């Protein structure tokens, strides 16, 4: 496969934002950063302000009905979305840009299952809101989906987009070199991670659980599963219920 074809086929994130300099930010480091440099995924930013038409390049206006703050204009945002969709349709690869997602506390909550779904697409178009958010008509008019990274309020969608991209990019084929690391996660599917230990074997009088230094791989596996189950039951009864129901339906 040529480098050109490889590039055309790599997973692509397009981020629409008023702060393009926030990207790749932390995703330029470590695992995701290496994968970005090696072409496993591509990142493009689109400055929403480039689609403003007046001399002040304004992208927001006061909310109809009154109230505090400003709202992102639907015409400017839609022009930016249309530009991205037209570009990906015309780039000769026949590739789809993937779903267009507005990061918002109202959206479907991001979890591992959603991260996997998104990693299986050709890419993503992410819209980062600022101010009091975007005009509702832009979301409806362009069939934009919504995803939330959790039940709290952020001052902008950019940090939410970085969280989503981190969760998705590490699932792309070839990003985590060690296949065993991903397999280990699926072994513990639906459970919190078991506790980890490394050297020194005794630290401030605290010892590493003996089984972990025993070399008995089956015992280690059983110990880790028991700890993962114990932790999940105690700290995340919601996950524990789901885990039990999944185990029962498997029989
Ligand atoms: C929370 C989330 C998010 C915000 C979340 C529009 C203006 C939304 C500020 C933005 N807050 N975005 N994606 N929990 N704030 O995902």
PDB file of C-alpha atoms and ligand atoms in Angstrom:
ATOM      1  CA  UNK A   1       0.000   0.000   0.000  1.00  0.00           C
ATOM      2  CA  UNK A   2       1.372   3.428  -0.965  1.00  0.00           C
ATOM      3  CA  UNK A   3       1.833   6.217   1.553  1.00  0.00           C
ATOM      4  CA  UNK A   4      -0.741   8.203  -0.381  1.00  0.00           C
ATOM      5  CA  UNK A   5      -3.377   5.507  -0.114  1.00  0.00           C
ATOM      6  CA  UNK A   6      -2.554   4.916   3.504  1.00  0.00           C
ATOM      7  CA  UNK A   7      -3.133   8.597   4.206  1.00  0.00           C
ATOM      8  CA  UNK A   8      -6.432   8.588   2.324  1.00  0.00           C
ATOM      9  CA  UNK A   9      -7.627   5.644   4.391  1.00  0.00           C
ATOM     10  CA  UNK A  10      -6.523   6.820   7.818  1.00  0.00           C
ATOM     11  CA  UNK A  11      -9.090   7.767  10.432  1.00  0.00           C
ATOM     12  CA  UNK A  12      -9.704  11.515  10.355  1.00  0.00           C
ATOM     13  CA  UNK A  13     -10.917  13.950  12.995  1.00  0.00           C
ATOM     14  CA  UNK A  14     -12.079  17.380  11.885  1.00  0.00           C
ATOM     15  CA  UNK A  15     -12.607  19.814  14.740  1.00  0.00           C
ATOM     16  CA  UNK A  16     -14.706  22.957  14.271  1.00  0.00           C
ATOM     17  CA  UNK A  17     -13.704  25.471  16.911  1.00  0.00           C
ATOM     18  CA  UNK A  18     -13.072  29.134  17.671  1.00  0.00           C
ATOM     19  CA  UNK A  19      -9.772  28.055  19.299  1.00  0.00           C
ATOM     20  CA  UNK A  20      -7.915  25.872  16.752  1.00  0.00           C
ATOM     21  CA  UNK A  21      -4.647  26.423  18.667  1.00  0.00           C
ATOM     22  CA  UNK A  22      -6.021  24.167  21.436  1.00  0.00           C
ATOM     23  CA  UNK A  23      -5.443  21.163  19.087  1.00  0.00           C
ATOM     24  CA  UNK A  24      -3.765  18.682  19.154  1.00  0.00           C
ATOM     25  CA  UNK A  25      -2.755  20.017  22.591  1.00  0.00           C
ATOM     26  CA  UNK A  26      -2.197  17.030  24.904  1.00  0.00           C
ATOM     27  CA  UNK A  27      -2.992  14.628  22.045  1.00  0.00           C
ATOM     28  CA  UNK A  28       0.309  15.644  20.427  1.00  0.00           C
ATOM     29  CA  UNK A  29       2.110  13.736  23.192  1.00  0.00           C
ATOM     30  CA  UNK A  30       2.625  10.080  23.962  1.00  0.00           C
ATOM     31  CA  UNK A  31       0.538   7.355  22.295  1.00  0.00           C
ATOM     32  CA  UNK A  32      -1.939   9.529  20.375  1.00  0.00           C
ATOM     33  CA  UNK A  33       0.856  11.908  19.315  1.00  0.00           C
ATOM     34  CA  UNK A  34       2.986   9.087  17.902  1.00  0.00           C
ATOM     35  CA  UNK A  35      -0.025   7.701  16.042  1.00  0.00           C
ATOM     36  CA  UNK A  36      -0.736  11.177  14.656  1.00  0.00           C
ATOM     37  CA  UNK A  37       2.862  11.533  13.404  1.00  0.00           C
ATOM     38  CA  UNK A  38       2.822   8.044  11.885  1.00  0.00           C
ATOM     39  CA  UNK A  39      -0.416   8.770   9.999  1.00  0.00           C
ATOM     40  CA  UNK A  40      -2.683   6.276  11.791  1.00  0.00           C
ATOM     41  CA  UNK A  41      -5.045   9.194  12.287  1.00  0.00           C
ATOM     42  CA  UNK A  42      -5.289  12.715  10.942  1.00  0.00           C
ATOM     43  CA  UNK A  43      -6.395  15.861  12.725  1.00  0.00           C
ATOM     44  CA  UNK A  44      -7.717  18.914  10.963  1.00  0.00           C
ATOM     45  CA  UNK A  45      -9.055  22.041  12.614  1.00  0.00           C
ATOM     46  CA  UNK A  46     -11.511  24.431  11.043  1.00  0.00           C
ATOM     47  CA  UNK A  47     -11.697  27.920  12.525  1.00  0.00           C
ATOM     48  CA  UNK A  48     -15.414  28.701  12.698  1.00  0.00           C
ATOM     49  CA  UNK A  49     -14.564  32.405  12.564  1.00  0.00           C
ATOM     50  CA  UNK A  50     -13.319  31.945   8.980  1.00  0.00           C
ATOM     51  CA  UNK A  51     -16.993  31.557   7.997  1.00  0.00           C
ATOM     52  CA  UNK A  52     -18.096  34.886   9.435  1.00  0.00           C
ATOM     53  CA  UNK A  53     -19.027  37.410   6.772  1.00  0.00           C
ATOM     54  CA  UNK A  54     -19.228  40.812   8.456  1.00  0.00           C
ATOM     55  CA  UNK A  55     -16.240  43.094   8.958  1.00  0.00           C
ATOM     56  CA  UNK A  56     -16.062  42.273  12.674  1.00  0.00           C
ATOM     57  CA  UNK A  57     -16.106  38.523  11.853  1.00  0.00           C
ATOM     58  CA  UNK A  58     -18.740  37.958  14.529  1.00  0.00           C
ATOM     59  CA  UNK A  59     -19.907  34.413  15.160  1.00  0.00           C
ATOM     60  CA  UNK A  60     -22.321  35.005  18.052  1.00  0.00           C
ATOM     61  CA  UNK A  61     -25.302  37.155  18.915  1.00  0.00           C
ATOM     62  CA  UNK A  62     -27.648  37.812  21.855  1.00  0.00           C
ATOM     63  CA  UNK A  63     -30.262  35.149  22.642  1.00  0.00           C
ATOM     64  CA  UNK A  64     -33.810  35.774  21.417  1.00  0.00           C
ATOM     65  CA  UNK A  65     -36.055  36.000  24.491  1.00  0.00           C
ATOM     66  CA  UNK A  66     -33.327  37.627  26.508  1.00  0.00           C
ATOM     67  CA  UNK A  67     -31.027  36.210  29.140  1.00  0.00           C
ATOM     68  CA  UNK A  68     -27.303  36.241  29.761  1.00  0.00           C
ATOM     69  CA  UNK A  69     -24.484  35.578  27.347  1.00  0.00           C
ATOM     70  CA  UNK A  70     -24.319  35.014  23.629  1.00  0.00           C
ATOM     71  CA  UNK A  71     -25.323  32.223  21.256  1.00  0.00           C
ATOM     72  CA  UNK A  72     -23.380  30.881  18.271  1.00  0.00           C
ATOM     73  CA  UNK A  73     -25.131  31.843  15.027  1.00  0.00           C
ATOM     74  CA  UNK A  74     -26.662  29.002  12.981  1.00  0.00           C
ATOM     75  CA  UNK A  75     -25.688  30.434   9.586  1.00  0.00           C
ATOM     76  CA  UNK A  76     -21.977  30.651  10.438  1.00  0.00           C
ATOM     77  CA  UNK A  77     -21.843  27.199  12.012  1.00  0.00           C
ATOM     78  CA  UNK A  78     -23.814  25.579   9.155  1.00  0.00           C
ATOM     79  CA  UNK A  79     -21.451  27.162   6.606  1.00  0.00           C
ATOM     80  CA  UNK A  80     -18.491  25.594   8.433  1.00  0.00           C
ATOM     81  CA  UNK A  81     -20.194  22.162   8.571  1.00  0.00           C
ATOM     82  CA  UNK A  82     -21.181  22.364   4.873  1.00  0.00           C
ATOM     83  CA  UNK A  83     -17.599  23.265   3.961  1.00  0.00           C
ATOM     84  CA  UNK A  84     -16.245  20.166   5.756  1.00  0.00           C
ATOM     85  CA  UNK A  85     -18.850  17.854   4.216  1.00  0.00           C
ATOM     86  CA  UNK A  86     -18.245  19.238   0.705  1.00  0.00           C
ATOM     87  CA  UNK A  87     -14.461  18.936   1.050  1.00  0.00           C
ATOM     88  CA  UNK A  88     -14.564  15.290   2.133  1.00  0.00           C
ATOM     89  CA  UNK A  89     -17.078  14.423  -0.616  1.00  0.00           C
ATOM     90  CA  UNK A  90     -14.855  16.086  -3.243  1.00  0.00           C
ATOM     91  CA  UNK A  91     -11.452  14.814  -2.224  1.00  0.00           C
ATOM     92  CA  UNK A  92     -11.702  11.892  -4.611  1.00  0.00           C
ATOM     93  CA  UNK A  93     -11.391   9.175  -1.990  1.00  0.00           C
ATOM     94  CA  UNK A  94     -15.139   8.624  -1.738  1.00  0.00           C
ATOM     95  CA  UNK A  95     -14.526   8.710   1.980  1.00  0.00           C
ATOM     96  CA  UNK A  96     -17.165   9.763   4.450  1.00  0.00           C
ATOM     97  CA  UNK A  97     -16.215  12.322   7.071  1.00  0.00           C
ATOM     98  CA  UNK A  98     -18.128  10.291   9.662  1.00  0.00           C
ATOM     99  CA  UNK A  99     -20.820  11.566  11.998  1.00  0.00           C
ATOM    100  CA  UNK A 100     -21.000  15.258  12.862  1.00  0.00           C
ATOM    101  CA  UNK A 101     -21.064  15.544  16.649  1.00  0.00           C
ATOM    102  CA  UNK A 102     -21.725  18.564  18.837  1.00  0.00           C
ATOM    103  CA  UNK A 103     -20.141  18.165  22.272  1.00  0.00           C
ATOM    104  CA  UNK A 104     -22.837  19.076  24.764  1.00  0.00           C
ATOM    105  CA  UNK A 105     -24.051  18.073  28.235  1.00  0.00           C
ATOM    106  CA  UNK A 106     -27.392  17.175  26.587  1.00  0.00           C
ATOM    107  CA  UNK A 107     -25.893  14.449  24.427  1.00  0.00           C
ATOM    108  CA  UNK A 108     -25.499  10.695  24.718  1.00  0.00           C
ATOM    109  CA  UNK A 109     -23.019  10.084  27.492  1.00  0.00           C
ATOM    110  CA  UNK A 110     -19.588   8.982  26.271  1.00  0.00           C
ATOM    111  CA  UNK A 111     -18.652   5.500  27.444  1.00  0.00           C
ATOM    112  CA  UNK A 112     -16.343   2.746  26.193  1.00  0.00           C
ATOM    113  CA  UNK A 113     -19.069   1.281  23.944  1.00  0.00           C
ATOM    114  CA  UNK A 114     -19.570   4.648  22.205  1.00  0.00           C
ATOM    115  CA  UNK A 115     -15.796   5.160  21.891  1.00  0.00           C
ATOM    116  CA  UNK A 116     -15.608   1.770  20.088  1.00  0.00           C
ATOM    117  CA  UNK A 117     -18.497   2.683  17.759  1.00  0.00           C
ATOM    118  CA  UNK A 118     -16.774   5.935  16.809  1.00  0.00           C
ATOM    119  CA  UNK A 119     -13.396   4.232  16.285  1.00  0.00           C
ATOM    120  CA  UNK A 120     -15.109   1.903  13.764  1.00  0.00           C
ATOM    121  CA  UNK A 121     -16.259   4.818  11.567  1.00  0.00           C
ATOM    122  CA  UNK A 122     -14.112   6.562   8.921  1.00  0.00           C
ATOM    123  CA  UNK A 123     -13.652   9.566  11.168  1.00  0.00           C
ATOM    124  CA  UNK A 124     -15.482  12.263  13.083  1.00  0.00           C
ATOM    125  CA  UNK A 125     -16.447  15.881  12.711  1.00  0.00           C
ATOM    126  CA  UNK A 126     -16.548  17.512  16.146  1.00  0.00           C
ATOM    127  CA  UNK A 127     -18.155  20.856  16.869  1.00  0.00           C
ATOM    128  CA  UNK A 128     -16.934  22.751  19.920  1.00  0.00           C
ATOM    129  CA  UNK A 129     -19.362  25.255  21.381  1.00  0.00           C
ATOM    130  CA  UNK A 130     -18.528  28.445  23.268  1.00  0.00           C
ATOM    131  CA  UNK A 131     -20.633  31.109  25.019  1.00  0.00           C
ATOM    132  CA  UNK A 132     -24.114  29.749  25.902  1.00  0.00           C
ATOM    133  CA  UNK A 133     -23.947  27.175  23.105  1.00  0.00           C
ATOM    134  CA  UNK A 134     -25.217  27.023  19.523  1.00  0.00           C
ATOM    135  CA  UNK A 135     -28.538  27.996  17.936  1.00  0.00           C
ATOM    136  CA  UNK A 136     -30.850  24.947  18.061  1.00  0.00           C
ATOM    137  CA  UNK A 137     -31.756  25.300  14.376  1.00  0.00           C
ATOM    138  CA  UNK A 138     -28.187  24.554  13.270  1.00  0.00           C
ATOM    139  CA  UNK A 139     -28.295  21.215  15.130  1.00  0.00           C
ATOM    140  CA  UNK A 140     -31.667  20.296  13.621  1.00  0.00           C
ATOM    141  CA  UNK A 141     -30.984  21.686  10.152  1.00  0.00           C
ATOM    142  CA  UNK A 142     -27.721  19.769   9.734  1.00  0.00           C
ATOM    143  CA  UNK A 143     -28.746  16.564  11.556  1.00  0.00           C
ATOM    144  CA  UNK A 144     -26.015  17.007  14.144  1.00  0.00           C
ATOM    145  CA  UNK A 145     -25.698  14.366  16.897  1.00  0.00           C
ATOM    146  CA  UNK A 146     -24.815  15.301  20.477  1.00  0.00           C
ATOM    147  CA  UNK A 147     -22.344  13.644  22.841  1.00  0.00           C
ATOM    148  CA  UNK A 148     -21.573  14.551  26.468  1.00  0.00           C
ATOM    149  CA  UNK A 149     -18.389  13.655  28.333  1.00  0.00           C
ATOM    150  CA  UNK A 150     -20.137  13.772  31.727  1.00  0.00           C
ATOM    151  CA  UNK A 151     -22.613  15.575  33.929  1.00  0.00           C
ATOM    152  CA  UNK A 152     -20.779  18.831  34.512  1.00  0.00           C
ATOM    153  CA  UNK A 153     -20.477  22.173  32.791  1.00  0.00           C
ATOM    154  CA  UNK A 154     -17.382  23.261  30.852  1.00  0.00           C
ATOM    155  CA  UNK A 155     -16.658  26.729  29.494  1.00  0.00           C
ATOM    156  CA  UNK A 156     -16.154  25.328  26.002  1.00  0.00           C
ATOM    157  CA  UNK A 157     -16.498  22.105  24.044  1.00  0.00           C
ATOM    158  CA  UNK A 158     -12.763  21.909  23.206  1.00  0.00           C
ATOM    159  CA  UNK A 159     -11.676  20.036  26.338  1.00  0.00           C
ATOM    160  CA  UNK A 160     -14.615  17.646  25.853  1.00  0.00           C
ATOM    161  CA  UNK A 161     -13.458  17.030  22.258  1.00  0.00           C
ATOM    162  CA  UNK A 162      -9.930  16.263  23.514  1.00  0.00           C
ATOM    163  CA  UNK A 163     -11.341  13.740  25.999  1.00  0.00           C
ATOM    164  CA  UNK A 164     -13.469  12.070  23.321  1.00  0.00           C
ATOM    165  CA  UNK A 165     -10.561  11.918  20.850  1.00  0.00           C
ATOM    166  CA  UNK A 166      -8.236  10.414  23.467  1.00  0.00           C
ATOM    167  CA  UNK A 167     -10.757   7.647  24.219  1.00  0.00           C
ATOM    168  CA  UNK A 168     -11.374   6.909  20.513  1.00  0.00           C
ATOM    169  CA  UNK A 169      -7.864   7.235  19.045  1.00  0.00           C
ATOM    170  CA  UNK A 170      -6.305   4.712  21.428  1.00  0.00           C
ATOM    171  CA  UNK A 171      -8.739   2.120  20.024  1.00  0.00           C
ATOM    172  CA  UNK A 172      -7.625   2.614  16.397  1.00  0.00           C
ATOM    173  CA  UNK A 173      -5.698  -0.356  14.983  1.00  0.00           C
ATOM    174  CA  UNK A 174      -1.962   0.074  15.626  1.00  0.00           C
ATOM    175  CA  UNK A 175      -2.160   2.835  18.246  1.00  0.00           C
ATOM    176  CA  UNK A 176      -1.583   0.542  21.211  1.00  0.00           C
ATOM    177  CA  UNK A 177       1.380  -1.515  20.059  1.00  0.00           C
ATOM    178  CA  UNK A 178       0.923  -4.137  22.744  1.00  0.00           C
ATOM    179  CA  UNK A 179      -2.093  -6.197  21.610  1.00  0.00           C
ATOM    180  CA  UNK A 180      -2.106  -7.831  25.052  1.00  0.00           C
ATOM    181  CA  UNK A 181      -2.960  -4.500  26.691  1.00  0.00           C
ATOM    182  CA  UNK A 182      -6.210  -4.184  24.716  1.00  0.00           C
ATOM    183  CA  UNK A 183      -7.011  -7.871  25.257  1.00  0.00           C
ATOM    184  CA  UNK A 184      -6.562  -7.398  28.989  1.00  0.00           C
ATOM    185  CA  UNK A 185      -9.148  -4.618  28.886  1.00  0.00           C
ATOM    186  CA  UNK A 186     -11.663  -6.811  27.130  1.00  0.00           C
ATOM    187  CA  UNK A 187     -11.019  -9.586  29.685  1.00  0.00           C
ATOM    188  CA  UNK A 188     -12.147  -7.195  32.392  1.00  0.00           C
ATOM    189  CA  UNK A 189     -14.985  -5.920  30.218  1.00  0.00           C
ATOM    190  CA  UNK A 190     -17.458  -3.925  32.250  1.00  0.00           C
ATOM    191  CA  UNK A 191     -15.370  -4.028  35.420  1.00  0.00           C
ATOM    192  CA  UNK A 192     -13.105  -1.473  37.079  1.00  0.00           C
ATOM    193  CA  UNK A 193      -9.417  -2.270  36.749  1.00  0.00           C
ATOM    194  CA  UNK A 194      -7.737  -4.431  39.391  1.00  0.00           C
ATOM    195  CA  UNK A 195      -4.995  -2.769  41.488  1.00  0.00           C
ATOM    196  CA  UNK A 196      -1.516  -2.607  39.948  1.00  0.00           C
ATOM    197  CA  UNK A 197       1.895  -2.941  41.640  1.00  0.00           C
ATOM    198  CA  UNK A 198       5.515  -2.533  40.559  1.00  0.00           C
ATOM    199  CA  UNK A 199       8.952  -2.374  42.217  1.00  0.00           C
ATOM    200  CA  UNK A 200      10.041  -1.944  44.944  1.00  0.00           C
ATOM    201  CA  UNK A 201       8.447  -5.098  46.326  1.00  0.00           C
ATOM    202  CA  UNK A 202       8.260  -3.460  49.775  1.00  0.00           C
ATOM    203  CA  UNK A 203       7.617   0.299  49.965  1.00  0.00           C
ATOM    204  CA  UNK A 204       7.202   2.126  53.305  1.00  0.00           C
ATOM    205  CA  UNK A 205       6.510  -1.250  54.886  1.00  0.00           C
ATOM    206  CA  UNK A 206       3.729  -2.073  52.379  1.00  0.00           C
ATOM    207  CA  UNK A 207       4.163  -5.346  50.529  1.00  0.00           C
ATOM    208  CA  UNK A 208       2.999  -6.355  47.096  1.00  0.00           C
ATOM    209  CA  UNK A 209       0.264  -9.047  47.356  1.00  0.00           C
ATOM    210  CA  UNK A 210       2.133 -12.354  47.499  1.00  0.00           C
ATOM    211  CA  UNK A 211       0.190 -14.052  44.702  1.00  0.00           C
ATOM    212  CA  UNK A 212       1.540 -11.516  42.184  1.00  0.00           C
ATOM    213  CA  UNK A 213       5.126 -12.639  42.806  1.00  0.00           C
ATOM    214  CA  UNK A 214       4.231 -16.361  42.891  1.00  0.00           C
ATOM    215  CA  UNK A 215       4.507 -17.029  39.158  1.00  0.00           C
ATOM    216  CA  UNK A 216       1.171 -18.921  39.234  1.00  0.00           C
ATOM    217  CA  UNK A 217      -0.493 -17.361  36.200  1.00  0.00           C
ATOM    218  CA  UNK A 218      -3.917 -18.934  36.798  1.00  0.00           C
ATOM    219  CA  UNK A 219      -3.943 -17.809  40.446  1.00  0.00           C
ATOM    220  CA  UNK A 220      -2.885 -14.315  39.427  1.00  0.00           C
ATOM    221  CA  UNK A 221      -5.715 -14.186  36.880  1.00  0.00           C
ATOM    222  CA  UNK A 222      -8.262 -15.336  39.475  1.00  0.00           C
ATOM    223  CA  UNK A 223      -6.947 -12.857  42.085  1.00  0.00           C
ATOM    224  CA  UNK A 224      -7.172  -9.963  39.651  1.00  0.00           C
ATOM    225  CA  UNK A 225     -10.702 -10.877  38.578  1.00  0.00           C
ATOM    226  CA  UNK A 226     -11.792 -11.132  42.244  1.00  0.00           C
ATOM    227  CA  UNK A 227     -10.302  -7.685  43.042  1.00  0.00           C
ATOM    228  CA  UNK A 228     -11.878  -6.148  39.915  1.00  0.00           C
ATOM    229  CA  UNK A 229     -15.278  -7.565  40.894  1.00  0.00           C
ATOM    230  CA  UNK A 230     -14.909  -6.463  44.533  1.00  0.00           C
ATOM    231  CA  UNK A 231     -13.969  -2.904  43.499  1.00  0.00           C
ATOM    232  CA  UNK A 232     -16.777  -2.643  40.972  1.00  0.00           C
ATOM    233  CA  UNK A 233     -19.391  -3.912  43.441  1.00  0.00           C
ATOM    234  CA  UNK A 234     -18.245  -1.452  46.147  1.00  0.00           C
ATOM    235  CA  UNK A 235     -17.685   1.674  44.056  1.00  0.00           C
ATOM    236  CA  UNK A 236     -19.865   1.341  40.969  1.00  0.00           C
ATOM    237  CA  UNK A 237     -23.030  -0.618  41.754  1.00  0.00           C
ATOM    238  CA  UNK A 238     -24.432   0.592  38.413  1.00  0.00           C
ATOM    239  CA  UNK A 239     -21.614  -1.116  36.492  1.00  0.00           C
ATOM    240  CA  UNK A 240     -21.858  -4.156  38.769  1.00  0.00           C
ATOM    241  CA  UNK A 241     -25.572  -4.621  37.965  1.00  0.00           C
ATOM    242  CA  UNK A 242     -24.879  -4.384  34.252  1.00  0.00           C
ATOM    243  CA  UNK A 243     -21.972  -6.846  34.562  1.00  0.00           C
ATOM    244  CA  UNK A 244     -24.174  -9.370  36.393  1.00  0.00           C
ATOM    245  CA  UNK A 245     -26.967  -9.022  33.843  1.00  0.00           C
ATOM    246  CA  UNK A 246     -24.482  -9.484  30.965  1.00  0.00           C
ATOM    247  CA  UNK A 247     -23.023 -12.574  32.654  1.00  0.00           C
ATOM    248  CA  UNK A 248     -26.525 -14.050  33.153  1.00  0.00           C
ATOM    249  CA  UNK A 249     -27.592 -13.441  29.551  1.00  0.00           C
ATOM    250  CA  UNK A 250     -24.406 -15.206  28.422  1.00  0.00           C
ATOM    251  CA  UNK A 251     -25.462 -18.144  30.606  1.00  0.00           C
TER     252      UNK A 251
HETATM  253  C1  LIG B   1     -20.123  20.395  29.243  1.00  0.00           C
HETATM  254  C2  LIG B   1     -19.924  19.502  28.233  1.00  0.00           C
HETATM  255  C3  LIG B   1     -19.665  20.014  26.958  1.00  0.00           C
HETATM  256  C4  LIG B   1     -19.857  22.179  27.768  1.00  0.00           C
HETATM  257  C5  LIG B   1     -19.995  18.042  28.517  1.00  0.00           C
HETATM  258  C6  LIG B   1     -21.559  25.035  24.839  1.00  0.00           C
HETATM  259  C7  LIG B   1     -20.813  26.166  25.431  1.00  0.00           C
HETATM  260  C8  LIG B   1     -21.163  23.783  25.541  1.00  0.00           C
HETATM  261  C9  LIG B   1     -19.899  25.619  26.451  1.00  0.00           C
HETATM  262  C10 LIG B   1     -19.910  24.151  26.298  1.00  0.00           C
HETATM  263  N1  LIG B   1     -20.088  21.725  29.011  1.00  0.00           N
HETATM  264  N2  LIG B   1     -19.647  21.350  26.747  1.00  0.00           N
HETATM  265  N3  LIG B   1     -19.453  19.198  25.896  1.00  0.00           N
HETATM  266  N4  LIG B   1     -20.344  17.654  29.749  1.00  0.00           N
HETATM  267  N5  LIG B   1     -19.869  23.509  27.584  1.00  0.00           N
HETATM  268  O1  LIG B   1     -19.753  17.232  27.623  1.00  0.00           O
END
